[in-house]
Short mmCIF file of C-alpha atoms in Angstrom, two decimals:
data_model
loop_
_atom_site.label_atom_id
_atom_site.label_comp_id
_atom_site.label_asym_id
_atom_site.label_seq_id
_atom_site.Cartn_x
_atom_site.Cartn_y
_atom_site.Cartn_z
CA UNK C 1 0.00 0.00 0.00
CA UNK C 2 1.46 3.17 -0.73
CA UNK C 3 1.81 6.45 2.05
CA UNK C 4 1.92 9.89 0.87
CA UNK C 5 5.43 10.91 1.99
CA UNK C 6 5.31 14.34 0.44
CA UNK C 7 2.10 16.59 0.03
CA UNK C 8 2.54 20.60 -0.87
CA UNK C 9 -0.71 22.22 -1.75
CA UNK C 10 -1.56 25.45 -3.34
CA UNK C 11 2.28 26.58 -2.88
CA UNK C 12 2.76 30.20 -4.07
CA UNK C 13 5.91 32.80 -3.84
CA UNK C 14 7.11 35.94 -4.74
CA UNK C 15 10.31 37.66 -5.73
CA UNK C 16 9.97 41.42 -5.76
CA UNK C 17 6.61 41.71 -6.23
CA UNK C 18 6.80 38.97 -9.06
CA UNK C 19 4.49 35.67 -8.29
CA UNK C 20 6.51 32.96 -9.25
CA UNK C 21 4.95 30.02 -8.11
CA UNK C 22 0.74 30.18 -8.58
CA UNK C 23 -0.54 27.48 -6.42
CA UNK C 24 1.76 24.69 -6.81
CA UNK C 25 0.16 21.40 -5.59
CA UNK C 26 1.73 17.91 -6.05
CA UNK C 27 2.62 14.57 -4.07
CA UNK C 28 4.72 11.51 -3.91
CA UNK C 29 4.19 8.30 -2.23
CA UNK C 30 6.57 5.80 -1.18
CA UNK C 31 8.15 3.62 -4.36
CA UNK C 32 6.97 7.06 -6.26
CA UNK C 33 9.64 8.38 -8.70
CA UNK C 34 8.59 11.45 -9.62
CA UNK C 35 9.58 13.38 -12.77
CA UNK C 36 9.38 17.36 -11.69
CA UNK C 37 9.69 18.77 -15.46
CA UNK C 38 9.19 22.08 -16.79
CA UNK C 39 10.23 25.23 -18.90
CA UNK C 40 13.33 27.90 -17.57
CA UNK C 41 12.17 29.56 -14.80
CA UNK C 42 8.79 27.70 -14.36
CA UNK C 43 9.48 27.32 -10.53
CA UNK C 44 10.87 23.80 -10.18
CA UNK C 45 13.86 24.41 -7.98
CA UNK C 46 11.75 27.75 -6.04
CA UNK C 47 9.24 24.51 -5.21
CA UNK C 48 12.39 22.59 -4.17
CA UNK C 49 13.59 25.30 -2.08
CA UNK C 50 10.42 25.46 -0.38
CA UNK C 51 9.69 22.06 0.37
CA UNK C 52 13.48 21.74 1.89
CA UNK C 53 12.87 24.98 4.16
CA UNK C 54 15.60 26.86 2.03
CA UNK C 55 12.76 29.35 1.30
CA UNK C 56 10.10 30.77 3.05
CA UNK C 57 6.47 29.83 1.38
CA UNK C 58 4.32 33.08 0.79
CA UNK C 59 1.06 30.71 1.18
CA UNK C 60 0.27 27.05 0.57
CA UNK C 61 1.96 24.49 2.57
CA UNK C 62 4.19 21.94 2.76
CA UNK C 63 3.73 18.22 4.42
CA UNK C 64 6.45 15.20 4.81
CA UNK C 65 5.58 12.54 6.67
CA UNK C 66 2.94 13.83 8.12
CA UNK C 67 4.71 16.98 9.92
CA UNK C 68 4.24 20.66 8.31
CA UNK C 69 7.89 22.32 7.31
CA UNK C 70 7.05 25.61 8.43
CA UNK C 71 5.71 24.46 12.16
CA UNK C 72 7.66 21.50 12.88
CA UNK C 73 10.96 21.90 10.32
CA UNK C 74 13.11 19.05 12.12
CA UNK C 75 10.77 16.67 12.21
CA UNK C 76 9.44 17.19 8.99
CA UNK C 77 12.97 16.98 7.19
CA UNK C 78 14.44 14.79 9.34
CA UNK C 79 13.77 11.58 7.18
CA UNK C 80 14.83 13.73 3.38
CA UNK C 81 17.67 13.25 1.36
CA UNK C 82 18.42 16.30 -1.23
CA UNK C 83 21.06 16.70 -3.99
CA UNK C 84 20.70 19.97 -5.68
CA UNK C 85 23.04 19.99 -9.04
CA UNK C 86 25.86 18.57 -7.54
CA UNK C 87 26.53 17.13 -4.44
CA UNK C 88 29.17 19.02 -2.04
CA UNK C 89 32.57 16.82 -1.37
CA UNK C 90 35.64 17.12 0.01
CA UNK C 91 38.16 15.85 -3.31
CA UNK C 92 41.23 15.19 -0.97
CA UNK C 93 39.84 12.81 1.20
CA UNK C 94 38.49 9.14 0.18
CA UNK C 95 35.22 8.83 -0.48
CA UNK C 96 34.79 6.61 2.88
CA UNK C 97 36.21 9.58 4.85
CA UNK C 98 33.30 11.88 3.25
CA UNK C 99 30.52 9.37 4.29
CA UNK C 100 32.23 9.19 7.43
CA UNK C 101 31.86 13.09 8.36
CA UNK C 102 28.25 12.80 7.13
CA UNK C 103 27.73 10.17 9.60
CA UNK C 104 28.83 12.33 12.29
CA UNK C 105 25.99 14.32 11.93
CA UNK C 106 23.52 11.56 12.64
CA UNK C 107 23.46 9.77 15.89
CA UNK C 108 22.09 6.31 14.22
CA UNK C 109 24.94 6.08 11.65
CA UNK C 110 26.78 3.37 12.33
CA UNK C 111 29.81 1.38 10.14
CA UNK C 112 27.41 -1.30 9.14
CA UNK C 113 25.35 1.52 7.76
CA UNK C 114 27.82 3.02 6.41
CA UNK C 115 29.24 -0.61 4.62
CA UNK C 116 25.19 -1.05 3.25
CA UNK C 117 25.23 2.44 1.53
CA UNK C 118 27.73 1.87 -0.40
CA UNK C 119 27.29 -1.68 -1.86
CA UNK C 120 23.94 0.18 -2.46
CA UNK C 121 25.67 2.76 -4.38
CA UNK C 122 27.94 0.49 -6.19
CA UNK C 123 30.91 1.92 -5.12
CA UNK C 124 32.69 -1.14 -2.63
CA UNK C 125 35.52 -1.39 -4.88
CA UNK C 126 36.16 2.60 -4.70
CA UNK C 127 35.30 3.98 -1.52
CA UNK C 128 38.65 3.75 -0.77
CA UNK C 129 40.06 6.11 -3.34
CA UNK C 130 40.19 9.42 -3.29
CA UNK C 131 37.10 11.41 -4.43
CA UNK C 132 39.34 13.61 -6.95
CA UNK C 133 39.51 10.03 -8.56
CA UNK C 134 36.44 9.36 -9.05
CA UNK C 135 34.19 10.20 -12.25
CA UNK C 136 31.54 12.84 -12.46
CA UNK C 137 29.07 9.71 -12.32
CA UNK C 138 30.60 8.44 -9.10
CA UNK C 139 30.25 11.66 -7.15
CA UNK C 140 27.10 12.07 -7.98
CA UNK C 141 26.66 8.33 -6.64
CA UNK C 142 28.77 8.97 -4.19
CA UNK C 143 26.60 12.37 -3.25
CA UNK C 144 23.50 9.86 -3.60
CA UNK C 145 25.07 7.84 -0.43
CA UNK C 146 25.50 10.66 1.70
CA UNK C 147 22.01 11.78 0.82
CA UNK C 148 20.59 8.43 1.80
CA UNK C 149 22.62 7.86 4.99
CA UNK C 150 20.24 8.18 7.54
CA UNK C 151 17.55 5.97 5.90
CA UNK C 152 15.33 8.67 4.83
CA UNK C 153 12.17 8.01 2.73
CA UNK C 154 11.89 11.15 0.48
CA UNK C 155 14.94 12.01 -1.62
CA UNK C 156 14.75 15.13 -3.39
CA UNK C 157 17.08 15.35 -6.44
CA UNK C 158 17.47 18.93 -8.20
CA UNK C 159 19.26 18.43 -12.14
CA UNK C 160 21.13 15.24 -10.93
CA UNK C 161 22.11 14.31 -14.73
CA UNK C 162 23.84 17.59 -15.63
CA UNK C 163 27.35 16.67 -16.67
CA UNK C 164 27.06 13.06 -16.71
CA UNK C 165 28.06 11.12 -19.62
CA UNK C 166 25.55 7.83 -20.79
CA UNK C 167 27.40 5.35 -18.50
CA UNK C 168 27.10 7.90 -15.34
CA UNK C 169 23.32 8.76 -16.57
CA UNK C 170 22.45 5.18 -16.43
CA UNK C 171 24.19 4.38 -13.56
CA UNK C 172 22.38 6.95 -11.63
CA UNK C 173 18.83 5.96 -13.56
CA UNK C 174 19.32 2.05 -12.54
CA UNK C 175 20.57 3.09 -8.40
CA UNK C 176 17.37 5.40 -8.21
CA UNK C 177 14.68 2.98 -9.79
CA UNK C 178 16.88 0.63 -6.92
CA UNK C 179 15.76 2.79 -4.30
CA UNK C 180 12.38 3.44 -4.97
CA UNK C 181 12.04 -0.14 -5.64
CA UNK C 182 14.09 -1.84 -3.14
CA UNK C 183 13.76 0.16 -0.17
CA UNK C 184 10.36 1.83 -1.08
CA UNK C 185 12.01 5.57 -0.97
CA UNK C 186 9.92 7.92 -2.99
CA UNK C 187 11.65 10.65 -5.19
CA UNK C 188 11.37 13.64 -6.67
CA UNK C 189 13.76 14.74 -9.71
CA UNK C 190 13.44 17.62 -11.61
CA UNK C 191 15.70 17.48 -14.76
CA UNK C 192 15.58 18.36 -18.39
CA UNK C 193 16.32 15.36 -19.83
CA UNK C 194 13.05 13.99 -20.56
CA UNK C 195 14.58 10.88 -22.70
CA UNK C 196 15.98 9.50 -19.30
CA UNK C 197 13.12 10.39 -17.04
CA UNK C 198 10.74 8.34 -19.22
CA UNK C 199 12.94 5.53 -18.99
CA UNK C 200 12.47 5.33 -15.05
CA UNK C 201 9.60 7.57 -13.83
CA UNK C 202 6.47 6.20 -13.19
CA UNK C 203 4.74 9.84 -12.43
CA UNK C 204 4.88 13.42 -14.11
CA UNK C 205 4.18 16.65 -12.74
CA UNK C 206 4.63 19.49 -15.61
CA UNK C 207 4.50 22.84 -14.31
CA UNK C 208 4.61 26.43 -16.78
CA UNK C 209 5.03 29.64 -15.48
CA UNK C 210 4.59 28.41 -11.96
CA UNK C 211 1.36 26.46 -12.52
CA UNK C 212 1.17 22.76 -12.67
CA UNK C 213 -0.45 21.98 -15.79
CA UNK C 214 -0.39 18.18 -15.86
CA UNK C 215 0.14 15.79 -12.67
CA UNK C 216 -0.82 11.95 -13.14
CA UNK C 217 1.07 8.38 -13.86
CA UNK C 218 3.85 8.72 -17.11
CA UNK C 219 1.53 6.44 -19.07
CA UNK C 220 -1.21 8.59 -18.79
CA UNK C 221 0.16 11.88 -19.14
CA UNK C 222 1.47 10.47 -22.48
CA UNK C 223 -1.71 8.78 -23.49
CA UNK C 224 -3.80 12.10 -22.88
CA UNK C 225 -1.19 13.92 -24.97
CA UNK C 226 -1.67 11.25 -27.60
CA UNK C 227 -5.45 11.38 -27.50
CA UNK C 228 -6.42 11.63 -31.32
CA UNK C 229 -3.77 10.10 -33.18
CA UNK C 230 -3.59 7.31 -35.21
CA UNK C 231 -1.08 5.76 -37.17
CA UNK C 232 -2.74 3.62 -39.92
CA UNK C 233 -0.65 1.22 -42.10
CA UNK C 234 -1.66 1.22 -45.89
CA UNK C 235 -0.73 0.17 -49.45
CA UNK C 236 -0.69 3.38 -50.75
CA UNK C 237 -0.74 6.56 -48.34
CA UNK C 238 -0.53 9.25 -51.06
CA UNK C 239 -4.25 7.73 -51.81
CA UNK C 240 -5.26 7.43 -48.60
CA UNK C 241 -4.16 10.99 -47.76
CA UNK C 242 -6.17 12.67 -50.43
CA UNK C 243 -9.04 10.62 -49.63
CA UNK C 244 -9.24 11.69 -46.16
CA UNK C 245 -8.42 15.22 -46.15
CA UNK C 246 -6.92 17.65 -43.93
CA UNK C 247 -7.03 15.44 -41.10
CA UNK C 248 -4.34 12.89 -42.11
CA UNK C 249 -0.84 13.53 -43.26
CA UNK C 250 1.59 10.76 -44.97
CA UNK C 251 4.32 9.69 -42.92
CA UNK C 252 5.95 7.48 -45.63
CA UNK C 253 5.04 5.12 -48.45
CA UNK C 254 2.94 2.92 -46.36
CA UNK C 255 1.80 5.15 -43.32
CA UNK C 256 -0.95 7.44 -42.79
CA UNK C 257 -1.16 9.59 -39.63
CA UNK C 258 -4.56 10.62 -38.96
CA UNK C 259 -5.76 13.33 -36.61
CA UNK C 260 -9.08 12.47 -35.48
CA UNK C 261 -11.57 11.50 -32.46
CA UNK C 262 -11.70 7.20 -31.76
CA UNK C 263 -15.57 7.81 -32.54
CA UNK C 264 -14.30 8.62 -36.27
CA UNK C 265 -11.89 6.18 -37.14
CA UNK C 266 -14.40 3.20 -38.37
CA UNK C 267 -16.03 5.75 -40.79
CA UNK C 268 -12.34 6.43 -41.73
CA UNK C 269 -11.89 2.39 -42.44
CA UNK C 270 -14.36 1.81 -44.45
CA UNK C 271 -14.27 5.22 -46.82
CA UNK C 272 -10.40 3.73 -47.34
CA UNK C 273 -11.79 0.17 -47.98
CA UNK C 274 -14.85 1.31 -50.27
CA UNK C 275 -11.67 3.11 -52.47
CA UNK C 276 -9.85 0.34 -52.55
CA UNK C 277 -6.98 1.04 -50.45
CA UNK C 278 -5.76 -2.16 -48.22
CA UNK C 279 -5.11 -1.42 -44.82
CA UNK C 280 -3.02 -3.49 -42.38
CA UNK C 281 -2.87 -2.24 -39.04
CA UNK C 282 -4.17 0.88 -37.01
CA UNK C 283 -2.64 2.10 -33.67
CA UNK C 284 -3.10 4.86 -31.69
CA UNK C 285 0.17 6.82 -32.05
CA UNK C 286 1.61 7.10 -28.56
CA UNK C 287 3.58 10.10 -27.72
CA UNK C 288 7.05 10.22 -25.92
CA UNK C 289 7.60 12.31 -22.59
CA UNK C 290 9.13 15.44 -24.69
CA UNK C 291 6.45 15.00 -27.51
CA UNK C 292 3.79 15.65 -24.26
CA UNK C 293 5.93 18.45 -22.62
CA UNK C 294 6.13 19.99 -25.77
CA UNK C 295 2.37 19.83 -26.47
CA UNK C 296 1.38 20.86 -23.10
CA UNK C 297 4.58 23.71 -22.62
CA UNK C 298 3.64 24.88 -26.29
CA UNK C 299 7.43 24.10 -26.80
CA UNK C 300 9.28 26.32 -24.42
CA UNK C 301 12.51 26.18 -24.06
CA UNK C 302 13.29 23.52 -20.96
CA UNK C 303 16.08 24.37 -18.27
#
């Protein structure tokens, strides 16, 4: 059964007289990976801020585990993990010794804990090494360990990918869908590449110009994005095209997209059959992640 670990409702804030965030509402649950996606300067790190007490909220508020940030900020933060870009570490020293000073700051820390991070992580045959060492991908792994110390259940992640080359960006995707899986930790991650969030997100929140304008599962912010759209396989889709209309366009030789409500689409069939066009399949032409920001951003530029 899943908890809601994280619940901010009707968040707004102001810089300077300027609103930037317009009632911001979204939530995660435990085993939640949450993609946090929207255009430059939408408000996805100001909603970060906030729910990490880094900001004051103008109204709205802010929940984790049950406790409110703004009237009980220990308690309510005490179980969060947060990376925002990248994580802070001390290159000189090993990358036990970091862990080791973050564990300092806990009283429940122990070596065994310390040991379970980071087989979690990946990094056992590294943690000796110094971080300066280390890859871009294995700090931010390494940054992922410290964040996850204490055994929180919310970790908040803020551009984590920026920098990393493929190997680090699927390290990172494969320890994260780890987490939410194996120890039912529920994330947020705001980032811009919408490729990789697709690949392990399970939920989408889209905000624009500090309004969320789309929060529900990945599959069915894609599928309402996709509403409409068919692609229909043919033996001729110059044909086809003309004898549909305006609705359709021709993809290739053979494929016919067609623009049209699911009501419509027998009608379609059979004025392609009745002109003798052969028709061999007909799917509804699902969108990607960017395809959907795009269509519901009306193609801002993302940050």
């Amino acid at each position: 059964m899943q908890n809601v670990i994280l619940k901010c409702e009707n968040l707004h804030k102001s810089f300077r007289k300027k609103e930037i965030l317009k009632g911001v509402s979204l939530e995660v649950c435990n085993g939640d990976i949450l993609g946090f996606i929207g255009p430059n300067g939408a408000g996805k790190t100001t909603t970060i801020k906030l729910i990490l007490g880094l900001q004051k909220i103008g109204n709205g508020t802010v929940v984790i585990n049950g406790f409110d940030v703004e009237k009980n900020f220990e308690k309510a933060i005490s179980k969060v993990g947060a990376i925002i870009e990248n994580p802070d570490l001390y290159m000189y020293l090993s990358g036990y010794d970091n862990l080791r000073l973050i564990a300092n700051l806990y009283k429940n820390v122990n070596e065994n804990r310390i040991r379970e991070v980071v087989k979690l992580v990946g990094l056992e045959n590294r943690i000796n090494d110094k971080v300066s060492k280390y890859s871009l991908g294995m700090r931010q792994r390494l940054g992922v360990a410290q964040a996850i110390l204490h055994k929180p259940n919310l970790l908040i992640l803020d551009e984590p990918t920026n920098g990393l080359d493929p190997e680090g960006i699927k390290d990172l995707r494969n320890l994260l869908s780890k987490l939410a899986k194996e120890e039912n930790m529920g994330i947020l991650i705001s980032s811009h590449n919408l490729a990789e969030l697709e690949s392990f997100c399970n939920k989408v929140c889209i905000i624009k110009n500090g309004i969320v304008v789309e929060t529900s599962s990945l599959e069915d912010v894609k599928k309402a994005a996709s509403e409409g759209n068919y692609i229909i396989e043919v033996n001729d889709s110059k044909k086809a095209r003309l004898i549909i209309g305006d609705i359709s366009e021709a993809i290739d030789n053979l494929h016919i997209q067609v623009h049209s409500e699911k009501a419509n689409i027998p009608f379609i069939v059979k004025k392609l059959v009745l002109q003798d066009i052969e028709i061999y399949s007909i799917k509804e032409d699902v969108l990607t992640l960017e395809d959907a920001f795009f269509k519901k951003t009306g193609g801002n530029v993302i940050d």
